[in-house]
mmCIF file of C-alpha atoms in Angstrom:
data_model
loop_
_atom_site.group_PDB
_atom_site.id
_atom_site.type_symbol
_atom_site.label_atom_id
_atom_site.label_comp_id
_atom_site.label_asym_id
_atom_site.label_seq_id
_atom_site.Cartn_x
_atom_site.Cartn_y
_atom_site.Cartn_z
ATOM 1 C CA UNK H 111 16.059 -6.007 -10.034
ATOM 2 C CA UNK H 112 15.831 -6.788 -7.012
ATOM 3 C CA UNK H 113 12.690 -7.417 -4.918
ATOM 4 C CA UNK H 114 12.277 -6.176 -1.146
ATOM 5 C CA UNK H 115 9.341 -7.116 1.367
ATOM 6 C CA UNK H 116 9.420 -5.594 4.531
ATOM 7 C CA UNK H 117 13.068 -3.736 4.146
ATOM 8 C CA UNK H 118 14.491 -7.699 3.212
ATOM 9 C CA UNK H 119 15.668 -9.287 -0.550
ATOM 10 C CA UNK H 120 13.345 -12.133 -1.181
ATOM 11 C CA UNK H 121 12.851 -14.232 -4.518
ATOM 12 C CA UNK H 122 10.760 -13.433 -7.515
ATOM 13 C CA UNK H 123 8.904 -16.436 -8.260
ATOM 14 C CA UNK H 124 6.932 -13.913 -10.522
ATOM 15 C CA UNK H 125 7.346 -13.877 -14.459
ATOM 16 C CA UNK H 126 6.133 -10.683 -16.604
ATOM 17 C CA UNK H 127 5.334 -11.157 -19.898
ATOM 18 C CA UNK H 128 5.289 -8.308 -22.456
ATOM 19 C CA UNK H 129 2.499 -8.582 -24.477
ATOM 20 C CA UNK H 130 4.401 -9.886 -27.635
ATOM 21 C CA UNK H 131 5.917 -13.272 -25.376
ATOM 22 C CA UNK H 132 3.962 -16.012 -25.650
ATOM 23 C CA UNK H 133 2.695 -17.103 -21.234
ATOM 24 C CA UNK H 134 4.463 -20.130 -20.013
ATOM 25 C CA UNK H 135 3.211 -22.848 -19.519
ATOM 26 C CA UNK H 136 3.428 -23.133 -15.436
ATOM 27 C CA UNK H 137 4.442 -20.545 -12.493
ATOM 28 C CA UNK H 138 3.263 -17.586 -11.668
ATOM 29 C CA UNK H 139 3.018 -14.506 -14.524
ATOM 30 C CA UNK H 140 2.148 -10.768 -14.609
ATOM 31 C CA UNK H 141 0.515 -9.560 -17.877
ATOM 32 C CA UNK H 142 -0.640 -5.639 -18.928
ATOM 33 C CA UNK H 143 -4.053 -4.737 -18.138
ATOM 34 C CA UNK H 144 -4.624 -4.684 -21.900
ATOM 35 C CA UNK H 145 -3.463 -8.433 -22.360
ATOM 36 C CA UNK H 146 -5.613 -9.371 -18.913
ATOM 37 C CA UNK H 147 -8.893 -7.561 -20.594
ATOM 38 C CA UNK H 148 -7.824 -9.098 -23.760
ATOM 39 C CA UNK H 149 -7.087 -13.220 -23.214
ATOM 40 C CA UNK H 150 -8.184 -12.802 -19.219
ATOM 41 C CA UNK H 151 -10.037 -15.892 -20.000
ATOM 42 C CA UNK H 152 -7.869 -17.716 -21.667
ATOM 43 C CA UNK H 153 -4.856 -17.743 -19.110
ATOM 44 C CA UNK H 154 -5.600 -20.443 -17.272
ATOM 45 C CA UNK H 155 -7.780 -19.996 -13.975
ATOM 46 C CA UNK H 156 -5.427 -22.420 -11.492
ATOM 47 C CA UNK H 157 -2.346 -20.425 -11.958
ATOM 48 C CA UNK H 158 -1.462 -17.314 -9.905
ATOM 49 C CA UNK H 159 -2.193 -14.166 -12.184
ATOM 50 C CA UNK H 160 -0.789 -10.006 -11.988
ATOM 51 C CA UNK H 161 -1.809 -7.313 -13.819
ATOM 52 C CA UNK H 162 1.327 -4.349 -14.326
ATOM 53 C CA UNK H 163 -0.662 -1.351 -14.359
ATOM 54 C CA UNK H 164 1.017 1.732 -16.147
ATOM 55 C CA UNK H 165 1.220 4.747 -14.325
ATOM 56 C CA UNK H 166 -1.637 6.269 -16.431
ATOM 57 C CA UNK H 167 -3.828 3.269 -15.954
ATOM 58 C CA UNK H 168 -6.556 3.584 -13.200
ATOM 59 C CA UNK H 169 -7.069 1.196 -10.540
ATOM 60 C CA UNK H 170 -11.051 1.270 -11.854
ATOM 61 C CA UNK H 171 -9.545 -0.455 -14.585
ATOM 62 C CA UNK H 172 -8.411 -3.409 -12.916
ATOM 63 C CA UNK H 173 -11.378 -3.902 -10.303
ATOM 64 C CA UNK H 174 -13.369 -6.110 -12.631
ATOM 65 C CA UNK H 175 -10.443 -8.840 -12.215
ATOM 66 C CA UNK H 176 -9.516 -8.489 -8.518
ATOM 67 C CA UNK H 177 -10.714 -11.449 -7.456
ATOM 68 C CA UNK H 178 -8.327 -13.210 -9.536
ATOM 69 C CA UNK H 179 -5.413 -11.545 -9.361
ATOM 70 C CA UNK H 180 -2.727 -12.523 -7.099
ATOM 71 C CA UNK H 181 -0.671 -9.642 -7.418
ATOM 72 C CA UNK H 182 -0.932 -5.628 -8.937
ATOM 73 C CA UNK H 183 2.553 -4.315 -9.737
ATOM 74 C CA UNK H 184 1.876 -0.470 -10.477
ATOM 75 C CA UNK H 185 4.561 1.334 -12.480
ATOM 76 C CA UNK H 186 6.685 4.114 -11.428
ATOM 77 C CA UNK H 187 8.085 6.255 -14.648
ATOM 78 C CA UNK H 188 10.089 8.741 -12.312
ATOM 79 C CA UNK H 189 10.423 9.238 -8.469
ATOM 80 C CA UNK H 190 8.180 11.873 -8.418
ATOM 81 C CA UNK H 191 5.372 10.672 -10.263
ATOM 82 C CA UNK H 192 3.163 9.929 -7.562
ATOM 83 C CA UNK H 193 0.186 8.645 -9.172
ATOM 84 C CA UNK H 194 1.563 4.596 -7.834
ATOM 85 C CA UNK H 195 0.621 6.165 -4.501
ATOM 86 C CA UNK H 196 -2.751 6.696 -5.094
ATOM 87 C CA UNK H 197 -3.726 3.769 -6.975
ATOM 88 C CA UNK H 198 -2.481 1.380 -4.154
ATOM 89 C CA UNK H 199 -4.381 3.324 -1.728
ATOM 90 C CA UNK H 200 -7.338 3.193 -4.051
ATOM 91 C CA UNK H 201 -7.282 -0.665 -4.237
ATOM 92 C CA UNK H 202 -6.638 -0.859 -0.797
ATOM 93 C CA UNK H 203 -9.275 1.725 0.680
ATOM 94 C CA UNK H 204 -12.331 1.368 -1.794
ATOM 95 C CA UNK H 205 -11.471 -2.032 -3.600
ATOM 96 C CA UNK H 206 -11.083 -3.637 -0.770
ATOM 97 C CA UNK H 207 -7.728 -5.426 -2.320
ATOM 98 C CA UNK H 208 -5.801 -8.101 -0.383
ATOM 99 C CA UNK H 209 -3.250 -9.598 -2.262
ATOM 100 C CA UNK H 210 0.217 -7.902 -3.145
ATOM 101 C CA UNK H 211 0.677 -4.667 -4.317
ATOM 102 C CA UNK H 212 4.089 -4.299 -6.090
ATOM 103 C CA UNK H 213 5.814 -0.755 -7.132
ATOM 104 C CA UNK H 214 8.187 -1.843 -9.937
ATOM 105 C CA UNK H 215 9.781 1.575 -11.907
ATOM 106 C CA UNK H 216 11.901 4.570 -10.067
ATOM 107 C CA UNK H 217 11.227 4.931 -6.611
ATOM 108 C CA UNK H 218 13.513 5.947 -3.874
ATOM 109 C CA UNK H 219 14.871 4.457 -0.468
ATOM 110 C CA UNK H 220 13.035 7.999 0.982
ATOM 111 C CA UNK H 221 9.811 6.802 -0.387
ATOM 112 C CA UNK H 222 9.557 2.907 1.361
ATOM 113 C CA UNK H 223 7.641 3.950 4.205
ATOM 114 C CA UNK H 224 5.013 5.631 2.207
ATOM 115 C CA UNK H 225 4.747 3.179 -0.206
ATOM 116 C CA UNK H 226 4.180 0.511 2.646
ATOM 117 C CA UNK H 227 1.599 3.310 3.900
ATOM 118 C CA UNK H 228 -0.529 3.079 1.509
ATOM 119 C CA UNK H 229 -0.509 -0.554 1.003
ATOM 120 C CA UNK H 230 2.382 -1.720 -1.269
ATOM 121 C CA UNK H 231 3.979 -4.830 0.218
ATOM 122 C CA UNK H 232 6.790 -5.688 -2.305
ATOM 123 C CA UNK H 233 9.570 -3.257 -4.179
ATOM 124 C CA UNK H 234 11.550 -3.337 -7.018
ATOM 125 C CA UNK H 235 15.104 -1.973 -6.482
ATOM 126 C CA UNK H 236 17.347 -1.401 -8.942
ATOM 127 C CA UNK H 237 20.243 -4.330 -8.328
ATOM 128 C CA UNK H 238 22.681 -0.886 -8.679
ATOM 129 C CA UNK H 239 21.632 0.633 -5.286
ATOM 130 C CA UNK H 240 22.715 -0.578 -1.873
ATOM 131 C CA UNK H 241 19.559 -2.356 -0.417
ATOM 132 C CA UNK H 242 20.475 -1.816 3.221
ATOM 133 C CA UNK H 243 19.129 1.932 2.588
ATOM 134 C CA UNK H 244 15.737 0.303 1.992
ATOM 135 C CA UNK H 245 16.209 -1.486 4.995
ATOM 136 C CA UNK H 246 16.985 1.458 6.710
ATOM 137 C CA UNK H 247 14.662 3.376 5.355
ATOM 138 C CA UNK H 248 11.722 1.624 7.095
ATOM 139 C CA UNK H 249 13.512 2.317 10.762
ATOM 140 C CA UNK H 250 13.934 6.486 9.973
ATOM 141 C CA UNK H 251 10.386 7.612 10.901
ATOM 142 C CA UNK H 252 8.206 6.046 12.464
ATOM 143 C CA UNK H 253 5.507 8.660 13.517
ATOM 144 C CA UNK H 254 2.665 9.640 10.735
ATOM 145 C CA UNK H 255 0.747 13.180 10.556
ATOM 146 C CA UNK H 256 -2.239 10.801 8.226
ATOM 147 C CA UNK H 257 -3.932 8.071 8.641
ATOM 148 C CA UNK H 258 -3.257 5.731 5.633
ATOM 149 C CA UNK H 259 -3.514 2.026 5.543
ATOM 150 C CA UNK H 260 -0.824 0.417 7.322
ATOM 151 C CA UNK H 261 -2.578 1.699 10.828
ATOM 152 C CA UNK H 262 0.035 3.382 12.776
ATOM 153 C CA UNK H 263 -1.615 6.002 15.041
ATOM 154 C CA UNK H 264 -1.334 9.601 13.580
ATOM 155 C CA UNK H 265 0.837 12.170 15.462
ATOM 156 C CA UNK H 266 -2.129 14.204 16.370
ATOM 157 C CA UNK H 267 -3.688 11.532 17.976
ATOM 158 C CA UNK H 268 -0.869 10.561 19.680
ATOM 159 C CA UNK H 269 -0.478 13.929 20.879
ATOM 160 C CA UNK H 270 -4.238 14.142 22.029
ATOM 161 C CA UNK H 271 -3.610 11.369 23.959
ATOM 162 C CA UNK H 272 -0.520 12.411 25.703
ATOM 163 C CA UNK H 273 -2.254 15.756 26.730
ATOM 164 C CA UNK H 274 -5.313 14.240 28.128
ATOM 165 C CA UNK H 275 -2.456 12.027 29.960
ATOM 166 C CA UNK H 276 -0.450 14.954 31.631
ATOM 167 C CA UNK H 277 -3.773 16.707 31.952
ATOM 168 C CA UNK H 278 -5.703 13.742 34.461
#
């Protein structure tokens, strides 16, 4: 897989470990929420730490250990499951999470911008799909009809603005 910030490749210093795979000793390494609630403690506190969060897993679930965790990678089981959408946002809007948000599963070139909307910051792409679509992808709209997290101004703001403009 490869892993896109901001429409660009950029290296995965990040290890997941399935919960059967012993943690390494050094670097950083994403665990399930069910290993993090299970030997949280025990991974050492000095190293970076991510929870993957399933697709059915609730970002309520991980808000005890925010303040630890480097990075949230939230699973994608199909395109158009868009429950990865609203988790970022969640952690984002009432969690008040800074650090990375990562959608790792099936998402789509189409999607990018609205993933980076609502607060993702990295992707994983399949290494079979041409990565200059994501880049593109970020460069294809760039006006919003919501407000969402990344701050653009809305289109209907934009537009109350330009009438008050013409108006004066």
């Amino acid at each position: 897989m490869a892993l896109l910030e901001n429409g660009c490749p950029v290296a995965d210093a990040w290890t997941f470990v399935p919960d059967d795979q012993p943690i390494p000793a050094e670097g950083p390494v994403i665990v399930t929420l069910a290993r993090l609630t299970a030997e949280g403690n025990a991974i050492a506190a000095d190293r970076k730490l991510g929870v993957r969060l399933a697709s059915s897993e609730l970002a309520k679930a991980v808000a005890p250990y925010l303040e630890r965790l480097s990075l949230v990678a939230v699973e994608f089981p199909k395109f158009r499951d868009g429950r990865g959408f609203s988790t970022a946002r969640e952690l984002r809007e009432h969690y008040s999470y800074t650090g990375d948000i990562r959608a790792v599963g099936h998402t789509l070139p189409d999607q990018y911008r609205f993933l980076l909307r609502v607060g993702f910051t990295q992707v994983e792409a399949p290494d079979d799909r041409d990565l200059r679509a994501w880049e593109q992808a970020l460069t294809q709209i760039d006006i919003a009809y919501q407000r969402a997290t990344d701050a653009p101004t809305p289109a209907s703001l934009l537009r109350r603005r330009y009438t008050q403009k013409v108006t004066s």
